[in-house]
CSV table of C-alpha atoms and ligand atoms in Angstrom, one decimal:
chain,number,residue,atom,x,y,z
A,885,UNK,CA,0.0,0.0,0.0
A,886,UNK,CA,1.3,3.7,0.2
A,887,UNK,CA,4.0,5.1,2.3
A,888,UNK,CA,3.4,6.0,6.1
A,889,UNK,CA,2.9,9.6,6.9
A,890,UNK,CA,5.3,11.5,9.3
A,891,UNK,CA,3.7,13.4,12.2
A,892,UNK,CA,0.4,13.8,14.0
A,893,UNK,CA,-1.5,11.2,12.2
A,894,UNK,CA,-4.8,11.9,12.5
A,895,UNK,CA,-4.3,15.6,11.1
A,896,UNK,CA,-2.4,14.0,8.2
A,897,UNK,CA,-5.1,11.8,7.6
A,898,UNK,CA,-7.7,14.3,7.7
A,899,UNK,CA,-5.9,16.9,5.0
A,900,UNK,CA,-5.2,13.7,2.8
A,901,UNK,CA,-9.2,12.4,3.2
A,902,UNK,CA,-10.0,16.2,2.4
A,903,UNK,CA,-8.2,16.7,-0.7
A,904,UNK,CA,-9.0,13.2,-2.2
A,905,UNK,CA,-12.4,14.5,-1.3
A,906,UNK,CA,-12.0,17.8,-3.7
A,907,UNK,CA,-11.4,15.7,-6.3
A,908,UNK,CA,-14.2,12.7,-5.9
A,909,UNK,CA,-17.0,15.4,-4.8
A,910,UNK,CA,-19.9,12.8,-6.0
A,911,UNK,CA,-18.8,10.6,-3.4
A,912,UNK,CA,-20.4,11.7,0.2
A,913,UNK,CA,-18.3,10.6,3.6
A,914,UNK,CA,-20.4,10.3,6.3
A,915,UNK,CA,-18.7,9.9,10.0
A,916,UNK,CA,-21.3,7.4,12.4
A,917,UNK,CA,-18.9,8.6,15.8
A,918,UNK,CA,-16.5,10.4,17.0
A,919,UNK,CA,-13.6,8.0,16.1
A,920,UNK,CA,-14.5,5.3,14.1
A,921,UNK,CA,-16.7,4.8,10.6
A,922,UNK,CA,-17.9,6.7,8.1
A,923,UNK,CA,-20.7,6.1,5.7
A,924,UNK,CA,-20.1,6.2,2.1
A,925,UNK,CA,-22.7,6.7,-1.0
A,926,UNK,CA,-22.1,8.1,-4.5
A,927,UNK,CA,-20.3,5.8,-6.0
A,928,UNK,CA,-21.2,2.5,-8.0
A,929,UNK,CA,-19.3,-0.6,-6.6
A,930,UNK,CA,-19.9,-3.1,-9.3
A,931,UNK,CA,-18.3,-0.9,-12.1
A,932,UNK,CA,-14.3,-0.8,-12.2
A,933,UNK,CA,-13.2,2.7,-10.0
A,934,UNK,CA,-10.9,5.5,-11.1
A,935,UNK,CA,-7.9,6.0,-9.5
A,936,UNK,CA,-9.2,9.0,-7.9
A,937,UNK,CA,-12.1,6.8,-6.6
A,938,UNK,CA,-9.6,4.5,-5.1
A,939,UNK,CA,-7.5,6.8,-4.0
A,940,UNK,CA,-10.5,8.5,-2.2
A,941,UNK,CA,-12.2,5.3,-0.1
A,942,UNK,CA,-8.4,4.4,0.7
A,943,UNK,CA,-8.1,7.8,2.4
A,944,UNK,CA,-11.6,7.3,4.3
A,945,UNK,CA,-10.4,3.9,5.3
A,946,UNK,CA,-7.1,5.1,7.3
A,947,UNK,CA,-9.0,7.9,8.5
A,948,UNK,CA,-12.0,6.4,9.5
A,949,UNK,CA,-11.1,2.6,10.1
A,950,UNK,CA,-14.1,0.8,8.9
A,951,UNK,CA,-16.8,2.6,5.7
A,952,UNK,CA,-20.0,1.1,5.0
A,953,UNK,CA,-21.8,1.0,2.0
A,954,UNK,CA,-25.4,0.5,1.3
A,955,UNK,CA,-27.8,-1.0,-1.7
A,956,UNK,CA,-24.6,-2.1,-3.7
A,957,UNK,CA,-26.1,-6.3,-3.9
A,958,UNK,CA,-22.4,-7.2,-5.7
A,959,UNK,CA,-22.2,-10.7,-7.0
A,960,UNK,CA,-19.3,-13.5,-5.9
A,961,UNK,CA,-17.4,-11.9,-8.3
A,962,UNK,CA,-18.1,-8.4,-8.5
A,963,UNK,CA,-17.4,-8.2,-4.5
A,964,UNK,CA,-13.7,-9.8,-5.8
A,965,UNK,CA,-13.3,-7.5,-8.4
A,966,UNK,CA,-13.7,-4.7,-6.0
A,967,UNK,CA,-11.8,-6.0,-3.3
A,968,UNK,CA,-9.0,-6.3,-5.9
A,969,UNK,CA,-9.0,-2.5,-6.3
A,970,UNK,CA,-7.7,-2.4,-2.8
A,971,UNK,CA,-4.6,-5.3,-2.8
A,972,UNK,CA,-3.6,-8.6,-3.4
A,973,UNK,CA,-6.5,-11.3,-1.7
A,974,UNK,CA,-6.0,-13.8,0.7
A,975,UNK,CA,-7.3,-17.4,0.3
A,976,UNK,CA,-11.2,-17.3,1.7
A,977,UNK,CA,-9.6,-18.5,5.2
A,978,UNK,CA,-6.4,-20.0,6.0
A,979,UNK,CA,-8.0,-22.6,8.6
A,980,UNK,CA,-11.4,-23.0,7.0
A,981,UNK,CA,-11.1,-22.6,3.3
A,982,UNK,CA,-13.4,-20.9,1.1
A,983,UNK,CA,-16.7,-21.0,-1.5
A,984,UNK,CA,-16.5,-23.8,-3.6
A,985,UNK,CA,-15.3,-22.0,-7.3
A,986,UNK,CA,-14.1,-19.1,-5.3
A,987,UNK,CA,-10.5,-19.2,-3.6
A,988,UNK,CA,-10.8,-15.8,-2.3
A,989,UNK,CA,-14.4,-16.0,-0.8
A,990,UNK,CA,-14.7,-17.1,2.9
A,991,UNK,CA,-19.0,-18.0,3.6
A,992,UNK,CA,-19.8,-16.2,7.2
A,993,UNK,CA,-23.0,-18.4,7.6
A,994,UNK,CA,-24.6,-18.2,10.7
A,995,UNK,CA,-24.1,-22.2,11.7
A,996,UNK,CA,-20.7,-22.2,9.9
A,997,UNK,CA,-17.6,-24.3,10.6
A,998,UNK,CA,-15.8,-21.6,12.8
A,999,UNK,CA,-18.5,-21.4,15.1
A,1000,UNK,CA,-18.5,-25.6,15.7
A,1001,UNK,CA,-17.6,-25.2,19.6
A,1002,UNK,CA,-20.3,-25.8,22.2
A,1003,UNK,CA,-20.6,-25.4,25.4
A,1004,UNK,CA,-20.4,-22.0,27.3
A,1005,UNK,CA,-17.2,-19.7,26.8
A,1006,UNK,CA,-17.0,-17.4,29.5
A,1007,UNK,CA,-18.4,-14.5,28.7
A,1008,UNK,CA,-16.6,-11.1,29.5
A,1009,UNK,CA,-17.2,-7.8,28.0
A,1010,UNK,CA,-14.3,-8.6,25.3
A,1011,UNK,CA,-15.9,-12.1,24.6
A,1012,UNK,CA,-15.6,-12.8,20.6
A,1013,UNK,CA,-14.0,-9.9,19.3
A,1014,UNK,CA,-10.9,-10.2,17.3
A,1015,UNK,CA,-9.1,-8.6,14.5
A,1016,UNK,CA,-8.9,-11.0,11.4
A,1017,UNK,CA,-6.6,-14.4,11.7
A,1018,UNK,CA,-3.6,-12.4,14.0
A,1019,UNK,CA,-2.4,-15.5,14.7
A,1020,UNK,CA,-0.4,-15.6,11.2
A,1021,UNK,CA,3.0,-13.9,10.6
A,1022,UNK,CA,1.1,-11.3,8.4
A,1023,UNK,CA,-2.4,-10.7,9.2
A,1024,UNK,CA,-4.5,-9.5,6.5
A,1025,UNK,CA,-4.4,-5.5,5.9
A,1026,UNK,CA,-8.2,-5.2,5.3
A,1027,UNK,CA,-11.3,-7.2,5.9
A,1028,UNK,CA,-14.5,-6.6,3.3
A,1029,UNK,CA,-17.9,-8.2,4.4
A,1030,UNK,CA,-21.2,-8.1,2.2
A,1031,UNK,CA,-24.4,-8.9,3.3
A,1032,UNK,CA,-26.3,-11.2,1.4
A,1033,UNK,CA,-29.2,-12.7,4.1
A,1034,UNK,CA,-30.3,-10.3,6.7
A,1035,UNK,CA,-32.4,-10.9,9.4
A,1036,UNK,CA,-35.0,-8.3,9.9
A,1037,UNK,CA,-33.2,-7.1,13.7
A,1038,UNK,CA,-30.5,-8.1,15.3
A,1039,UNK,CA,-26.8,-9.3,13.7
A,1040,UNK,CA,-25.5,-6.5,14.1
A,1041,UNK,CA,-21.8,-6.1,13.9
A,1042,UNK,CA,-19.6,-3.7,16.3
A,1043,UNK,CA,-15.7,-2.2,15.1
A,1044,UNK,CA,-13.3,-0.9,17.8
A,1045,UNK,CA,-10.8,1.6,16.6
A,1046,UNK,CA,-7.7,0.5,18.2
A,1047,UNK,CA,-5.9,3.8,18.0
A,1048,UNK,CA,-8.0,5.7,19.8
A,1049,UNK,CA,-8.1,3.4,22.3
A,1050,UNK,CA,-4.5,3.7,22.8
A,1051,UNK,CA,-3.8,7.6,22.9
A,1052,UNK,CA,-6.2,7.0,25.4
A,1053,UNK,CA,-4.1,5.2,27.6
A,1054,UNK,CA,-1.6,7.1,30.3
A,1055,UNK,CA,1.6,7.9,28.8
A,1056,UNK,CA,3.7,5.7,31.7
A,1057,UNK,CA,1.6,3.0,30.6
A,1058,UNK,CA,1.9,3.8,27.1
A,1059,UNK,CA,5.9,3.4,27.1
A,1060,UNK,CA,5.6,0.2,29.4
A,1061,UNK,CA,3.7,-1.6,26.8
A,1062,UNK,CA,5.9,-0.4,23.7
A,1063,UNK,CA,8.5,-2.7,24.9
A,1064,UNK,CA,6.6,-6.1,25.3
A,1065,UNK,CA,5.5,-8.8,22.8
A,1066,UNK,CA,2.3,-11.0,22.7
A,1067,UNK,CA,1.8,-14.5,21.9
A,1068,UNK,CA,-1.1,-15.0,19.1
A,1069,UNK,CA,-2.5,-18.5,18.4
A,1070,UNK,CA,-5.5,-20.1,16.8
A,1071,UNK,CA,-7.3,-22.2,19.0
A,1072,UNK,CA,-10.9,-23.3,20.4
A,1073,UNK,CA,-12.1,-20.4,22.8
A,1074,UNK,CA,-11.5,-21.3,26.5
A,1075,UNK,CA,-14.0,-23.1,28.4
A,1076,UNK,CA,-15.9,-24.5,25.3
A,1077,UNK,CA,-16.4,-27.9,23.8
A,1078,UNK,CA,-15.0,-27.9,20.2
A,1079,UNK,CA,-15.9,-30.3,17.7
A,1080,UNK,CA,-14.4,-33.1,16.2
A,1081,UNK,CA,-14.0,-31.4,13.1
A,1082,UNK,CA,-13.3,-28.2,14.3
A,1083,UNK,CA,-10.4,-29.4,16.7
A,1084,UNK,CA,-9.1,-31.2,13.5
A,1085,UNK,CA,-9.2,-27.9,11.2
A,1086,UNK,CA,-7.4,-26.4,13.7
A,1087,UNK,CA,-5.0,-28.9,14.8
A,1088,UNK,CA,-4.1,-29.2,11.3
A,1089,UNK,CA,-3.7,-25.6,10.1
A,1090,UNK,CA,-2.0,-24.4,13.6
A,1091,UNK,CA,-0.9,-20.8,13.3
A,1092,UNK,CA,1.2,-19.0,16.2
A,1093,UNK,CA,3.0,-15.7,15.6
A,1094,UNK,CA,4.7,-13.1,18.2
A,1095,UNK,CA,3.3,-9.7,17.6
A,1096,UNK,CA,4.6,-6.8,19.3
A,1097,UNK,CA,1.7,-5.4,21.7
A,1098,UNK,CA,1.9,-1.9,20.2
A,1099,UNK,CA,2.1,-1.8,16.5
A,1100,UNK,CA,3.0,1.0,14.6
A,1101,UNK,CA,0.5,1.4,11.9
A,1102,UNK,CA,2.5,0.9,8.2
A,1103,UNK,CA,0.4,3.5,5.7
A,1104,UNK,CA,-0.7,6.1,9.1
A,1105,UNK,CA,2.1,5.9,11.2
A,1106,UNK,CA,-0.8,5.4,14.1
A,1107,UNK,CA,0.5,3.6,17.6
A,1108,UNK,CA,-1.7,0.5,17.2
A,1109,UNK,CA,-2.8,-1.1,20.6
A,1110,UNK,CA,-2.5,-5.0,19.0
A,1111,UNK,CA,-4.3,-6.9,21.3
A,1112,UNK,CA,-6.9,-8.8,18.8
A,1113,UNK,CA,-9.0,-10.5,22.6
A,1114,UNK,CA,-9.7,-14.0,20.0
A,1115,UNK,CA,-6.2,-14.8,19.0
A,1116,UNK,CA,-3.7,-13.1,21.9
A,1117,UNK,CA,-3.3,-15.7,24.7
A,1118,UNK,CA,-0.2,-14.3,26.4
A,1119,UNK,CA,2.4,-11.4,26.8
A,1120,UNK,CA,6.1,-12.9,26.8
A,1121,UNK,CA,7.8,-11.1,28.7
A,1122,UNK,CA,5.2,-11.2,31.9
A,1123,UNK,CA,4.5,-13.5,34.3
A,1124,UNK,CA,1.1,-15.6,33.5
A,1125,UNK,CA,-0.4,-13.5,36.3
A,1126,UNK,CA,1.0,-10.6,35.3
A,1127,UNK,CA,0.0,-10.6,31.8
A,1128,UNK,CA,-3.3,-12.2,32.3
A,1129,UNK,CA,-4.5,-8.9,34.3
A,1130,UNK,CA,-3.1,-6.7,31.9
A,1131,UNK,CA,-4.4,-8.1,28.9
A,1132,UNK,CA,-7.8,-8.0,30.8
A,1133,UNK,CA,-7.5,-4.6,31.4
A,1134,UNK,CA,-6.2,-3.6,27.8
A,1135,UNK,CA,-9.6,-5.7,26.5
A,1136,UNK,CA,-11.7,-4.2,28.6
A,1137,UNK,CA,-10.2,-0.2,27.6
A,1138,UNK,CA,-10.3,-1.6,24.1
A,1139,UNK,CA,-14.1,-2.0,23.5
A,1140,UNK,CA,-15.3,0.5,25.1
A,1141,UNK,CA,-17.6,2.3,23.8
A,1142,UNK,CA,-16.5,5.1,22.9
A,1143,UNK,CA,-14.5,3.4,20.5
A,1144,UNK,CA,-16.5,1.9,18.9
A,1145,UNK,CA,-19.0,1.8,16.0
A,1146,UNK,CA,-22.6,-0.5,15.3
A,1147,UNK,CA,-23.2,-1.3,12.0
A,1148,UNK,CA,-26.9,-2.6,11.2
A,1149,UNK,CA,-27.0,-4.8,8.4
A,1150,UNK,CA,-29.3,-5.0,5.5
A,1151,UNK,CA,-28.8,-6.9,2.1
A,1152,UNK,CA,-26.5,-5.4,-0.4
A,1153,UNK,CA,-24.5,-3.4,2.3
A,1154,UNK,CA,-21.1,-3.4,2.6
A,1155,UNK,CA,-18.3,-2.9,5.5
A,1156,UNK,CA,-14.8,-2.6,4.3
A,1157,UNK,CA,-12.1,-2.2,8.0
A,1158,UNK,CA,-8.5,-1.7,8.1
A,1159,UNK,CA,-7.7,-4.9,10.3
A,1160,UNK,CA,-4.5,-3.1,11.3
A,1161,UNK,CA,-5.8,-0.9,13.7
A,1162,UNK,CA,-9.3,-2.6,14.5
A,1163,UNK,CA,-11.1,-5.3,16.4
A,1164,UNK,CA,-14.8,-6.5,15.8
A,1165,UNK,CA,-17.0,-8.2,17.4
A,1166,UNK,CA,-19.9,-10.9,15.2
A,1167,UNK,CA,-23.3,-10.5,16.9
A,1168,UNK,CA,-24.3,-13.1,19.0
A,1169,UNK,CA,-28.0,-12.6,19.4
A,1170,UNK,CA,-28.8,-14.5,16.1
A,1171,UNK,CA,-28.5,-17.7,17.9
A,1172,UNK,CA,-31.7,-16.5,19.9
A,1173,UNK,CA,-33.1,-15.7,16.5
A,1174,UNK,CA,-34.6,-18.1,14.0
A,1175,UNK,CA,-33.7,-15.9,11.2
A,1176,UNK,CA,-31.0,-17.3,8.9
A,1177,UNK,CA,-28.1,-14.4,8.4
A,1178,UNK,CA,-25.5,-15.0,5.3
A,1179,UNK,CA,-22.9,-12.6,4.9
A,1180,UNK,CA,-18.8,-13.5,2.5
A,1181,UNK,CA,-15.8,-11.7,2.9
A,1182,UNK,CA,-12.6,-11.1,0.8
A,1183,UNK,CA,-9.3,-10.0,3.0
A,1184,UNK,CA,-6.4,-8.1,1.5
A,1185,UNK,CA,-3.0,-10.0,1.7
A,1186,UNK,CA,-1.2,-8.0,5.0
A,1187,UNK,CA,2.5,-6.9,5.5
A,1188,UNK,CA,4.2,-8.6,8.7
A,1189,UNK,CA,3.6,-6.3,11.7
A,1190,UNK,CA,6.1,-3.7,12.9
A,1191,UNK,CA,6.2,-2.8,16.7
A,1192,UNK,CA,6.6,1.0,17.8
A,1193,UNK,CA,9.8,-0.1,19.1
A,1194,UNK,CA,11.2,-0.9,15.2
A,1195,UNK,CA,11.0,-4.6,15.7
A,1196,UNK,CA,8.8,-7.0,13.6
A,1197,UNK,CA,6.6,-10.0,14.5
A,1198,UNK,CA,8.1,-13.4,14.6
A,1199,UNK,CA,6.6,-16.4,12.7
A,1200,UNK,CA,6.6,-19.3,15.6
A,1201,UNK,CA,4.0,-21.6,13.9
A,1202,UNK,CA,2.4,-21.6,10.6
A,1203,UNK,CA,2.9,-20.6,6.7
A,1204,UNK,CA,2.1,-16.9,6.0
A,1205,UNK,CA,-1.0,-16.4,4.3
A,1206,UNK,CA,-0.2,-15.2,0.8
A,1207,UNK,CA,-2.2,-14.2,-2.5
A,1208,UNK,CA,-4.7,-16.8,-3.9
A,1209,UNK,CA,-4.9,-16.9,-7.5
A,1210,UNK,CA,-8.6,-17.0,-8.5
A,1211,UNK,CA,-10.2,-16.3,-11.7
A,1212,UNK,CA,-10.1,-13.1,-13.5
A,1213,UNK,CA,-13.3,-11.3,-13.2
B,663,SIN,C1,-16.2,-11.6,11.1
B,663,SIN,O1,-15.8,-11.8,12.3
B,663,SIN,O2,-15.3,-11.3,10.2
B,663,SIN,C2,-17.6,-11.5,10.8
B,663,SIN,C3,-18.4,-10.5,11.5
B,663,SIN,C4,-19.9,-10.7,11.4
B,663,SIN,O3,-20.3,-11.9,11.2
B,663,SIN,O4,-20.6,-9.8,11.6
């Protein structure tokens, strides 16, 4: 992607979003809170973009973290072809594959295989929410979900903008946590009864990585607090004690909500997130509901993590998850 911008990010990111802006004026930005997502109409995502196009809802992603589109009803491969505009695509998922005739396409069904643990996880207020597959070496840069099924209310989906949340820490706190590393792994959620299958998928595709805990954003140059709840099991340098009640009070700062966003789905909409300095959370009250809710998702190959600190993430377990090649569309 581009180059990372020097100093004060977030008034970088708002002179690049407003000059992109100047030259894109048919396409409307639309904030939804104070720091994180924006709403974004006026342009037509089945048709190929101009540059400037691209240029603009890259500049609304950095700044804004996660856009949302509405009444856009792409096709498998329309939603590719778009996603293309953006990067290089990941394979649909590295643990759970991907729509049949589709490399790039990962089905988030409401019964599907990822969600094949029973039993009760404990649930704290950080329960389920993640950033996108951290566990690898290089997590993808960018997440894009369409909604296809919809249930009439509920399945909505929350963002966290991981930034914020850190400026919002103290600055002692701040420079403690520069230093130190965290241990990311794939594995059934605590305190539930996996599957068969599942525990298979997993075994089998086993990803580990050490990820510094603050992250310096490559393309805004954004302190990152990297602390994806799903995947990050451990700090290295702490004692199990010790890093299990920080980590528990970095979750609980991290989706709070003022940092976050609520996206309410309906079919053809669209939510595109920089999974670099995000977490998000998949609803959970549409297993109370028997409406079905179908929704696929293409992610943008991801460089490997560098920490504030100038060091980069360490592959422990795993391949890195590079470009599928799909079809041309
Ligand atoms: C995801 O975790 O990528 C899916 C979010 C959702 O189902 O709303």
């Amino acid at each position: 992607m581009n180059m990372p911008l020097p100093h004060a990010p977030l008034q970088h990111l708002d002179q690049r979003l407003s000059s992109a802006s100047n030259i894109t004026p048919h396409i409307r930005i639309t904030p939804q809170s104070a720091h994180i997502g924006a709403l974004i109409s006026g342009v037509n995502l089945k048709q190929a973009l101009s540059a400037a196009e691209v240029h603009t809802i890259r500049s609304a992603l950095l700044r804004w973290k996660v856009i949302f589109f509405r009444d856009q009803h792409l096709s498998h491969e329309q939603q590719i072809a778009f996603s293309r505009q953006f990067g290089e695509l990941t394979p649909g998922h590295p643990v759970f594959g991907h729509v049949e005739g589709f490399p790039e396409l990962y089905s988030i069904a409401k019964h599907r295989k990822a969600n094949r643990h029973s039993g009760q996880a404990e649930q704290r207020p950080w329960t389920g929410w993640h950033a996108d597959v951290t566990a690898a070496h290089n997590p993808p840069a960018a997440s894009i979900l369409r909604g296809v099924t919809i249930p009439p209310y509920g399945g909505d989906t929350q963002w966290t903008n991981l930034a914020a949340a850190y400026e919002a820490l103290s600055k002692p706190l701040q420079a403690f946590l520069q230093g130190l590393r965290g241990e990311h792994r794939f594995s059934a959620p605590q305190g539930a009864t996996a599957s068969q299958e599942y525990l298979d998928l997993v075994r089998d595709n086993t990803l580990i990585s050490e990820h510094p805990l603050v992250t310096l954003h490559p393309e805004t140059g954004e302190k990152v607090l990297y602390i994806s709840p799903g995947f990050l099991k451990s700090i290295v340098e702490l004692s199990t004690r010790e890093s299990r009640v920080l980590l528990e009070l970095l979750w609980e700062h991290a989706v709070s909500s003022e940092f976050t966003v609520r996206f309410k789905w309906e079919p053809g909409s669209l939510a595109f997130w920089d999974n670099r300095s995000t977490a998000h959370v998949a609803p959970q009250d549409i297993f109370a509901l028997e409406f079905d809710r179908q929704l696929y998702r293409t992610t943008l190959v991801g460089e490997v993590p560098r920490g504030a600190d100038g060091r980069a993430s360490t592959a422990i377990q795993g391949n890195p998850v590079l470009a599928a090649h799909g079809a041309a569309y």
